[in-house]
Every structure is written in structure tokens, then in C-alpha cells.
CSV table of C-alpha atoms in Angstrom, one decimal:
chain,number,residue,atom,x,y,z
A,1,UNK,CA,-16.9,8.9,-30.3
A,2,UNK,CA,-13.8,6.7,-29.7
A,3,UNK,CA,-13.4,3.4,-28.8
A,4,UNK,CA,-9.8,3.0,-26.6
A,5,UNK,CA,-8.1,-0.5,-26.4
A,6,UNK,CA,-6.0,0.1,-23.4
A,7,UNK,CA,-3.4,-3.1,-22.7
A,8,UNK,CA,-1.9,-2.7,-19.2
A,9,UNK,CA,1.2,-5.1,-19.1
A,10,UNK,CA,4.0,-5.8,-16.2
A,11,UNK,CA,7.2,-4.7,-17.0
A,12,UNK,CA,10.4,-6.9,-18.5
A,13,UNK,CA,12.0,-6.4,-15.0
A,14,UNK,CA,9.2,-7.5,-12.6
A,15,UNK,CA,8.6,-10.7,-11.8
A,16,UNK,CA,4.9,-12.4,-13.1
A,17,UNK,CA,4.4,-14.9,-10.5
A,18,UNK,CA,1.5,-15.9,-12.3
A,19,UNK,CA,2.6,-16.2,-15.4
A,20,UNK,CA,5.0,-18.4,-14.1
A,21,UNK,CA,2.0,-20.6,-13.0
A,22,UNK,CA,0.4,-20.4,-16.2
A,23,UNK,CA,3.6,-21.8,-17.8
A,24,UNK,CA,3.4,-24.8,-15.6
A,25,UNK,CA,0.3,-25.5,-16.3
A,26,UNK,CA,0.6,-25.6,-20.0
A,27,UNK,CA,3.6,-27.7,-19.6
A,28,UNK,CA,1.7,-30.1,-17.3
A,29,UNK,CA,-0.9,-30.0,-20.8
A,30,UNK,CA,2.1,-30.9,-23.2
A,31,UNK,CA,2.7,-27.7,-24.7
A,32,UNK,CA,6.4,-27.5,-24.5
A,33,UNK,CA,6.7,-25.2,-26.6
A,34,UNK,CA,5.8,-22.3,-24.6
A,35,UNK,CA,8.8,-20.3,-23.1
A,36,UNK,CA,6.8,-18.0,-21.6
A,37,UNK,CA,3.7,-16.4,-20.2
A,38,UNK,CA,3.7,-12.8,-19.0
A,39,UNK,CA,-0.5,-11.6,-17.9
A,40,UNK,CA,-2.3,-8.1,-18.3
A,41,UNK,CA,-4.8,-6.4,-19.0
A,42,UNK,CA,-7.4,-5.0,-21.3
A,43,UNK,CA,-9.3,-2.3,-20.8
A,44,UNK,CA,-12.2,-0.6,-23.4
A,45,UNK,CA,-12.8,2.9,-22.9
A,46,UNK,CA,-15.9,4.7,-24.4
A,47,UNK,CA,-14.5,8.2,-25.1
A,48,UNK,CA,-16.7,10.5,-26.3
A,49,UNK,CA,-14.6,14.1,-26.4
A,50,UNK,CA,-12.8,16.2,-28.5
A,51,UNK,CA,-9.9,14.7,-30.8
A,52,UNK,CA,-7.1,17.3,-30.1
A,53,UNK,CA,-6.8,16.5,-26.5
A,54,UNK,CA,-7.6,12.8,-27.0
A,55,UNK,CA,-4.0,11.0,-27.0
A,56,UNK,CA,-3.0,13.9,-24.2
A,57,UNK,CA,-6.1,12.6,-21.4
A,58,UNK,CA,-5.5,9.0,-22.6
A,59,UNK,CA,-2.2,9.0,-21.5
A,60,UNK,CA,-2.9,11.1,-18.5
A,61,UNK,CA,-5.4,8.2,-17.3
A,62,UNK,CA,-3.2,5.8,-17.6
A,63,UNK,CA,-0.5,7.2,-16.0
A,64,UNK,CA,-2.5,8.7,-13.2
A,65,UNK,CA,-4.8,5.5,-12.5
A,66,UNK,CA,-5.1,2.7,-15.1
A,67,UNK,CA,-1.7,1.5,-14.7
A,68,UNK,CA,1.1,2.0,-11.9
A,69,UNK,CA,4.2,3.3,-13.8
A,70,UNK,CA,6.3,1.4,-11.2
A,71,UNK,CA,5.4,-1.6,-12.4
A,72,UNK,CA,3.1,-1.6,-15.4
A,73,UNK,CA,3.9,0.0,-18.9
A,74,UNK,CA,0.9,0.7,-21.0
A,75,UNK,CA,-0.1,1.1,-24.5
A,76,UNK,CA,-3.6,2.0,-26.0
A,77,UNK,CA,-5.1,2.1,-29.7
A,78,UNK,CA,-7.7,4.2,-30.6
A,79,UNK,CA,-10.6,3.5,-32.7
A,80,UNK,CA,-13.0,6.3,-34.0
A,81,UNK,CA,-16.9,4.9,-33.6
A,82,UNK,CA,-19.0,6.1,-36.4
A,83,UNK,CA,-22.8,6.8,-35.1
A,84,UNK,CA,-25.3,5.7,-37.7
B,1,UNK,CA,-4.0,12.9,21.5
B,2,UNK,CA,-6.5,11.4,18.5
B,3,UNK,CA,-6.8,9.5,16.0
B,4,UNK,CA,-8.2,9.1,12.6
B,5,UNK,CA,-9.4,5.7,11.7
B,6,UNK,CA,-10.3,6.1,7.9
B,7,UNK,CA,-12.7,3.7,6.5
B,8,UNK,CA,-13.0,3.2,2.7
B,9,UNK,CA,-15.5,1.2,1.3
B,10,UNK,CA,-14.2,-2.9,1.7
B,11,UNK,CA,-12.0,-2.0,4.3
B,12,UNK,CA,-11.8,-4.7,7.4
B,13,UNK,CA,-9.1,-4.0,9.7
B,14,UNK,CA,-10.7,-0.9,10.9
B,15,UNK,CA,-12.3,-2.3,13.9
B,16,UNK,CA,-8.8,-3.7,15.1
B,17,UNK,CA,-7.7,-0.7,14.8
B,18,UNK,CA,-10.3,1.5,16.3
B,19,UNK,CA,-10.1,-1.6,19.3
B,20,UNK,CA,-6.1,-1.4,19.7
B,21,UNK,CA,-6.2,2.2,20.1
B,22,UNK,CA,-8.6,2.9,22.1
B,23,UNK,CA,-9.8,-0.1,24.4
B,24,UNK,CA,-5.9,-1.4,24.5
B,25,UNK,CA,-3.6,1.8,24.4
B,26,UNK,CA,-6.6,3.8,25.9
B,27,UNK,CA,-5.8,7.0,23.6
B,28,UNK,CA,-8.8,8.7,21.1
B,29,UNK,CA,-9.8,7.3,17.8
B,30,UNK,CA,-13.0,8.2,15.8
B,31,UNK,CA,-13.8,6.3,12.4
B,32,UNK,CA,-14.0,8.4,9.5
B,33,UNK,CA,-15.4,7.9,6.1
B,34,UNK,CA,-14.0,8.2,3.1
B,35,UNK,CA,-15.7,10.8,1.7
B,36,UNK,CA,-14.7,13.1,4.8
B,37,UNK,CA,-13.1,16.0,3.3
B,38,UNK,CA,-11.3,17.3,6.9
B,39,UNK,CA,-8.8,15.7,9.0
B,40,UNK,CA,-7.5,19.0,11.5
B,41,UNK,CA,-9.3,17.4,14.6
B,42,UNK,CA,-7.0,14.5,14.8
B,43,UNK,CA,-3.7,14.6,15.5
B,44,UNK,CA,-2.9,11.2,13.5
B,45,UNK,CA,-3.6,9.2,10.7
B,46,UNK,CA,-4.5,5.0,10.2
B,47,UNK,CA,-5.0,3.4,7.0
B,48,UNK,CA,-6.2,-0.3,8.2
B,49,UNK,CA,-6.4,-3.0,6.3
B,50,UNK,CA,-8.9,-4.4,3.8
B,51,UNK,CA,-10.0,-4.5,0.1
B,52,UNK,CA,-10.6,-1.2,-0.1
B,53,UNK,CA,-13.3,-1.0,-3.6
B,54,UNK,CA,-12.9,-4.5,-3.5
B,55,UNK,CA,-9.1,-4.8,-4.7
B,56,UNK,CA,-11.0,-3.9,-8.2
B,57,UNK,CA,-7.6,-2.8,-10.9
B,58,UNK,CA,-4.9,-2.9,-8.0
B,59,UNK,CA,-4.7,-3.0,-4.8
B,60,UNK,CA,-5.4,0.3,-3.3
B,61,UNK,CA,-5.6,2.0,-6.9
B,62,UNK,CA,-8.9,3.1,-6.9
B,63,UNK,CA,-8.7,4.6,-2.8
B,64,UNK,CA,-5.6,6.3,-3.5
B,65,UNK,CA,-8.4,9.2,-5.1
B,66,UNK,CA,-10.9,9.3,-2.2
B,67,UNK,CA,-11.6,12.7,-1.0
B,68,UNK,CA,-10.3,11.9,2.6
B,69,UNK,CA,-6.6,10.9,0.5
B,70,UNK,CA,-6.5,14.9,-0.4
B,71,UNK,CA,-7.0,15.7,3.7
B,72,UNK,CA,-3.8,12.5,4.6
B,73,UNK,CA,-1.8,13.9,1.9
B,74,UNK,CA,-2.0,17.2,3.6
B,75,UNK,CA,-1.6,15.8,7.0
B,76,UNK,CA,1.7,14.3,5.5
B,77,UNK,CA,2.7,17.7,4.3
B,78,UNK,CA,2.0,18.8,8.1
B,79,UNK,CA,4.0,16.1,9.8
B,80,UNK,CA,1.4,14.3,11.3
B,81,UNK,CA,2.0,10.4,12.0
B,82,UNK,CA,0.4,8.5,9.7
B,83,UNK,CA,0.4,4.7,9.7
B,84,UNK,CA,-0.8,2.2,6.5
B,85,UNK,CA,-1.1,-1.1,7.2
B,86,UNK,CA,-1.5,-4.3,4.9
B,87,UNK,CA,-4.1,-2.3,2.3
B,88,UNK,CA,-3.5,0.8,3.7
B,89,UNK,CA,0.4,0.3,2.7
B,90,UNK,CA,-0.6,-0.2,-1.0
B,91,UNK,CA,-3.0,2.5,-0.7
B,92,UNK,CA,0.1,4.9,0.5
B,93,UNK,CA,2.6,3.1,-2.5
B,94,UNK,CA,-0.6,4.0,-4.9
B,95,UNK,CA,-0.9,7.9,-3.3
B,96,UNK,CA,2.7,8.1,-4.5
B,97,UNK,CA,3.3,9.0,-0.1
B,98,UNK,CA,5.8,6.0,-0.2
B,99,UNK,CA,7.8,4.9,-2.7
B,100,UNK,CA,7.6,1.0,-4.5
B,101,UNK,CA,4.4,-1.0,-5.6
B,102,UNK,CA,2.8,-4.2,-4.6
B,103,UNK,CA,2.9,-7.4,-6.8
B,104,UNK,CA,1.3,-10.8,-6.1
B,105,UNK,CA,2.9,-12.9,-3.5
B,106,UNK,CA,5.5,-14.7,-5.3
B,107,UNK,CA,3.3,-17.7,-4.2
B,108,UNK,CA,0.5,-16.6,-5.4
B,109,UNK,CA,-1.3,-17.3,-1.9
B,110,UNK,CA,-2.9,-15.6,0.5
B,111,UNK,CA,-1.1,-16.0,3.5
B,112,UNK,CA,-2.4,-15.5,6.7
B,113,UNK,CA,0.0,-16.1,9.8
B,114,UNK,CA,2.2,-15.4,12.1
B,115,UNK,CA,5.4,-13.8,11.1
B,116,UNK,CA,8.6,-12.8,12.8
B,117,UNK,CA,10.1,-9.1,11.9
B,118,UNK,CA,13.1,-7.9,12.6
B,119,UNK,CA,13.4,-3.9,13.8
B,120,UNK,CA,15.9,-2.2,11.7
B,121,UNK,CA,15.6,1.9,12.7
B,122,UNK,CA,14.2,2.2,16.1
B,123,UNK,CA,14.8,6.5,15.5
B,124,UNK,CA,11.0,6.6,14.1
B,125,UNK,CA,8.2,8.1,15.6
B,126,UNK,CA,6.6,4.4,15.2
B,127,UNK,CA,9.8,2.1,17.0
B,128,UNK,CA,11.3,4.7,19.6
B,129,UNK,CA,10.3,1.6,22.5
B,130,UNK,CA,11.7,-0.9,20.1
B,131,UNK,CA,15.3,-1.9,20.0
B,132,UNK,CA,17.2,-1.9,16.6
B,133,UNK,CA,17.8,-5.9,15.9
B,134,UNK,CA,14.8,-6.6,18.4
B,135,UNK,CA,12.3,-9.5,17.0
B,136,UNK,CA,8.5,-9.0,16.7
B,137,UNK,CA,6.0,-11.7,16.4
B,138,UNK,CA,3.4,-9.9,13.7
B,139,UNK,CA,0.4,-11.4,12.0
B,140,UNK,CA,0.8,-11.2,7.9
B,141,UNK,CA,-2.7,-11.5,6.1
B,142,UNK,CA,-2.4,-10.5,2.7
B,143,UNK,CA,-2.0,-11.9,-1.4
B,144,UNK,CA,-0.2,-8.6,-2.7
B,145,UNK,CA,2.7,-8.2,-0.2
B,146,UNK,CA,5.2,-8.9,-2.6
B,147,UNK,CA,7.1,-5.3,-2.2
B,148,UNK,CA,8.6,-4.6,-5.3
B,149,UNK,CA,11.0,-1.2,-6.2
B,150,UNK,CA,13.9,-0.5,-8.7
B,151,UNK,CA,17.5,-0.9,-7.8
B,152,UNK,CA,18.1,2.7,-7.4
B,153,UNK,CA,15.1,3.2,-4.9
B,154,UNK,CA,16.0,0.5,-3.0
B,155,UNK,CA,19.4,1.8,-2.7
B,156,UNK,CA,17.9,5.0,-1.5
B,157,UNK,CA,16.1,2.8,1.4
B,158,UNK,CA,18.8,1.6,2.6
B,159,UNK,CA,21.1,4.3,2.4
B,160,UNK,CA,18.6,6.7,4.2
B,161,UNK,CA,17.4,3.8,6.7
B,162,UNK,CA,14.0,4.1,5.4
B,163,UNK,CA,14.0,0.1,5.5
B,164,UNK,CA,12.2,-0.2,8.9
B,165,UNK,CA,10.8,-3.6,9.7
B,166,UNK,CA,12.4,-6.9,7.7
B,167,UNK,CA,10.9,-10.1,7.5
B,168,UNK,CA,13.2,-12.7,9.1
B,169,UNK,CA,11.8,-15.4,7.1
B,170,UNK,CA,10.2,-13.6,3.9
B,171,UNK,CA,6.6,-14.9,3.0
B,172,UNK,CA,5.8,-12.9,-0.1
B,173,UNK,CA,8.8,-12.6,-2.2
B,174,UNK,CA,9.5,-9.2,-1.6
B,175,UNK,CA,13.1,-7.7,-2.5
B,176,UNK,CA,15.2,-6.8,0.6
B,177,UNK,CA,12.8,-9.0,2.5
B,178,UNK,CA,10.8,-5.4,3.4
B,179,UNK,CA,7.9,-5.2,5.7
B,180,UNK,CA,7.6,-1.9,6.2
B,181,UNK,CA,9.0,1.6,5.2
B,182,UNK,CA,8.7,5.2,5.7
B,183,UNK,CA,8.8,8.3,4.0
B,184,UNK,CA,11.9,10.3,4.1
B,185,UNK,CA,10.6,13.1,6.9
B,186,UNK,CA,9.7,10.0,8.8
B,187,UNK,CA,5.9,11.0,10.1
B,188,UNK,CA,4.5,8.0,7.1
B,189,UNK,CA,4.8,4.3,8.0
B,190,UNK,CA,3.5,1.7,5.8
B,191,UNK,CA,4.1,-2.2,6.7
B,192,UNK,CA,2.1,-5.1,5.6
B,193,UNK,CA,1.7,-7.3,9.0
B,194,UNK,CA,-0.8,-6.0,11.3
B,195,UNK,CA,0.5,-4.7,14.5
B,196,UNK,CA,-3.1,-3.7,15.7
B,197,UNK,CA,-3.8,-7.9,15.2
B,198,UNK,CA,-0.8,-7.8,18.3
B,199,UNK,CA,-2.0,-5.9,21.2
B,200,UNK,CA,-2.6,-9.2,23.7
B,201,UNK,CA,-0.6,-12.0,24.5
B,202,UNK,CA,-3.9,-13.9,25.2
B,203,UNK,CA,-4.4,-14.1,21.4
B,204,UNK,CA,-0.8,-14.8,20.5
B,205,UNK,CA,1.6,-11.9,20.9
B,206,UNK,CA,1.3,-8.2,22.2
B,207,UNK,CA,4.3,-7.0,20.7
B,208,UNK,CA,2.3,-3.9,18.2
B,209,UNK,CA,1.7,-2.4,21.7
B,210,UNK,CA,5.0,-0.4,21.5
B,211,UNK,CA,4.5,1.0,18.1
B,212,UNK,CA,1.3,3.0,19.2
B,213,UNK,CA,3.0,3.6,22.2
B,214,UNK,CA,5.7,5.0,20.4
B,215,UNK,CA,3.6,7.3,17.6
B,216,UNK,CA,1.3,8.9,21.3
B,217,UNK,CA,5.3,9.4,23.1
B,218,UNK,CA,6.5,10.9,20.0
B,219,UNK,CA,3.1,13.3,20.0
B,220,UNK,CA,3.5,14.0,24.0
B,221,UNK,CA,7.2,14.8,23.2
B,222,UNK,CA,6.3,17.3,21.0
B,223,UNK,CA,3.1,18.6,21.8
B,224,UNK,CA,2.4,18.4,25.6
B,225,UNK,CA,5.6,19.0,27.4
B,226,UNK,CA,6.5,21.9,25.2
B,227,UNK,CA,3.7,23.6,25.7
């Protein structure tokens, strides 16, 4: 069994309107010091499935539904669970 | 001529729909369920607007793999007319049937109001009755109508006059001030204001009656008198 961090973020190009709001919002709180705030998101997939195809169907998922290549880039991390 | 009303679970536009087609422009419509795996009885296609699966990951991500997409996609392929509007529109961008992808409105509210469009191709199948240039008092009501798409697409838009209704006072942020689109055999629309929310003057403007009217000319055209 795996246990697949998936972190679906906007790309450097597009616009994160709120982000943006975020920001402001921290500022309005006194922390200057934050330049910026892009949002995404995590998603934990329970995989259980063979581990030569693994990476290959990950990526297909994400490309195909998790995240929209026009305007999301992904990445994952994959963690093998060890049943006791 | 008839049409296809498709209903996905959290969708809320369909009864304008199903109401500006049949009780206002008096054609055919029948609702059909997502799950429907055959379209060849109708002779077009409308994605209304809504939350389809309740907006859940994006906007129209999760429709986009209905079993009743595999039937529009294939109506597509056949020429039929198919219109998207508001969720239906980022269900189409999601299908991959239009190009582009829907972000948040740049401020980051849902609006809900009246907008003024400007038609820019009145060749389509959906604005042969308009005039290019001619203004359209619209209802917008979305949060993700921010149409977003990379330098070279848009290019492409413009360049093939895929660009076909503009926003004369852009709401949502989106580049090019884009309403609406269409594919580049012209039979797929997708626009976010509601043109079925126009069909009577008594409850603001009637001026989505000549889109319908133009899909059912376009169908006579090409169906009834040459036969």
C-alpha cells in the first residue's frame, strides 16, 4: 500500500486572486514581511496497486482530473504504508 | 428540431433552460440525466448552469467524466450545436471541447447581474440574427468566470474569430474581456452569462431570444429545406 501526497498548485503565470487577499490580510495583521501568498491544494491518495505502474497512473490522474494542466502544475510524493 | 437539456447532479439553470426553449421559442427539449449514455434523438446539445457535484475540485472537473460527456463529445464530432453556459462553459473548458480554464473572479465575488456584451462574429450558428458590434443586455451569475488562456491560444482566438461575445465592462477579470467562445468547426458555444435568464422583457431584457433562434435557423437551413 501507498500513501500519495498530491500538492496541486497555480501556475507562476496565473493570477491567485486569493492569494492576493490573503496577503492583505496578513499585512492588515502586521506581518510585513510576507511578499507573497500563492493557495493550493493537498490531496492524500490511498493506493493500493502494483509499484511498476505506480508513478505512470499517478501522473495520469493528475493530468486527466486532479489538476487542469492549463492552469495548475502538480507534484506528488509517495510514501509506501507498511501493514502490521 | 430537439433538444437535449442535460442535467448533472447540482445543476440549476436547467429549468431556464428547458422554459426558454420550449414555452418561449416553442421548439422540443427533454431533460436528460447524466448517466444517459445516448444522445441520437436530439438534434442539439445544452449544458445549463449550476454546481454541477457541487463545484467539489474545480469547477466542472468532476462532470467533465459523466457518461452523457462521452455521447456530447460525440455529438461535437457530428456537428451538432451544442451550447455551455456559466457551469456548462467550464464543464466544456474541463472536456478539453473548448480551449482555456476558469479561475476565481479576480474579485473573488460572486456576481450576479446584469451585464452588457458586445457581439463580435455574428457568422455562428448561435448569432446569425445578431449584428457584429450589436449590444446584449445578459445576466452574469457566477464566482469562476475569470477566463483565463495562454498568449498563444488567445492569439489563436482572435486570429480565427473564435472570440464571440465580449464584455463591455469586464466583471470577472478575464483576459480579452471574453464572454464567450467557440470551437474551431463552430457547432460548440460556451459563454458564462445566461442568455436563457433573457427571453422576456417583462423580467429585464429578451435579448438571448435570437441566439436560440439562430441555433433552430441554422438546423432548418440545413436540415429541413434541403431535404
Amino acid at each position: 500500500m501507498y500513501k500519495v501526497k498530491v500538492f496541486v498548485t497555480l501556475k507562476e503565470s496565473v493570477l491567485d486572486p486569493q492569494g492576493s487577499a490573503v496577503k492583505s490580510s496578513l499585512h492588515r495583521m502586521a506581518y510585513h514581511e510576507v511578499s507573497d501568498v500563492r493557495i493550493g491544494k493537498y490531496l492524500e491518495l490511498t493506493i493500493d496497486g502494483p509499484a511498476e505502474s505506480l508513478d505512470h497512473r499517478i501522473q495520469e490522474m493528475c493530468h486527466k482530473l486532479l489538476s487542469n494542466p492549463v492552469i495548475e502544475d502538480y507534484r506528488y510524493e509517495v510514501e509506501e504504508v507498511v501493514a502490521l | 428540431m430537439k433538444f437535449a437539456v442535460i442535467v448533472f447532479p447540482g445543476s440549476n439553470c436547467d429549468v431556464d433552460m428547458y422554459h426558454a426553449i420550449v414555452d418561449e421559442l416553442g421548439a422540443e427539449a427533454e431533460y436528460v440525466w447524466h448517466d444517459e449514455d445516448n444522445l441520437d434523438r436530439f438534434d442539439g446539445i445544452l449544458l445549463p448552469g449550476g454546481f454541477s457535484y457541487g463545484d467539489y475540485l474545480r469547477t466542472g472537473a468532476i462532470a467533465q467524466f459523466s457518461n452523457v460527456m462521452r455521447e456530447v463529445k460525440k455529438a461535437a464530432e457530428e456537428g451538432k450545436p451544442i451550447l455551455g453556459v456559466c457551469n456548462g462553459f467550464q464543464i466544456l473548458l474541463e472536456a478539453g471541447l473548448l480551449p482555456g480554464a476558469m479561475r476565481r473572479n479576480a474579485s473573488l465575488k460572486f456576481i450576479c447581474r446584469q451585464e452588457t456584451l458586445l457581439v463580435e462574429n455574428d457568422h455562428t450558428m448561435f448569432t446569425s440574427l445578431y449584428e457584429q458590434g450589436e449590444r446584449l443586455q445578459i445576466p452574469v451569475a457566477h464566482g469562476e468566470g475569470n477566463y483565463y488562456c495562454d498568449e498563444e491560444t488567445l492569439q489563436m482566438l482572435e486570429k480565427q474569430q473564435r472570440i464571440v461575445f465580449r464584455y463591455c465592462n469586464n466583471p470577472n477579470g478575464s483576459i480579452a474581456n471574453i464572454a464567450g467562445i467557440i470551437n474551431e468547426r463552430g457547432n460548440v458555444l460556451g459563454m458564462m452569462p445566461h442568455p436563457e435568464r433573457a427571453m422576456d422583457t417583462l423580467i429585464g431584457s429578451a435579448d438571448g431570444v435570437k441566439l436560440f433562434q439562430s441555433i433552430v435557423k441554422s438546423w432548418r437551413e440545413q436540415y429541413v429545406l434541403s431535404s
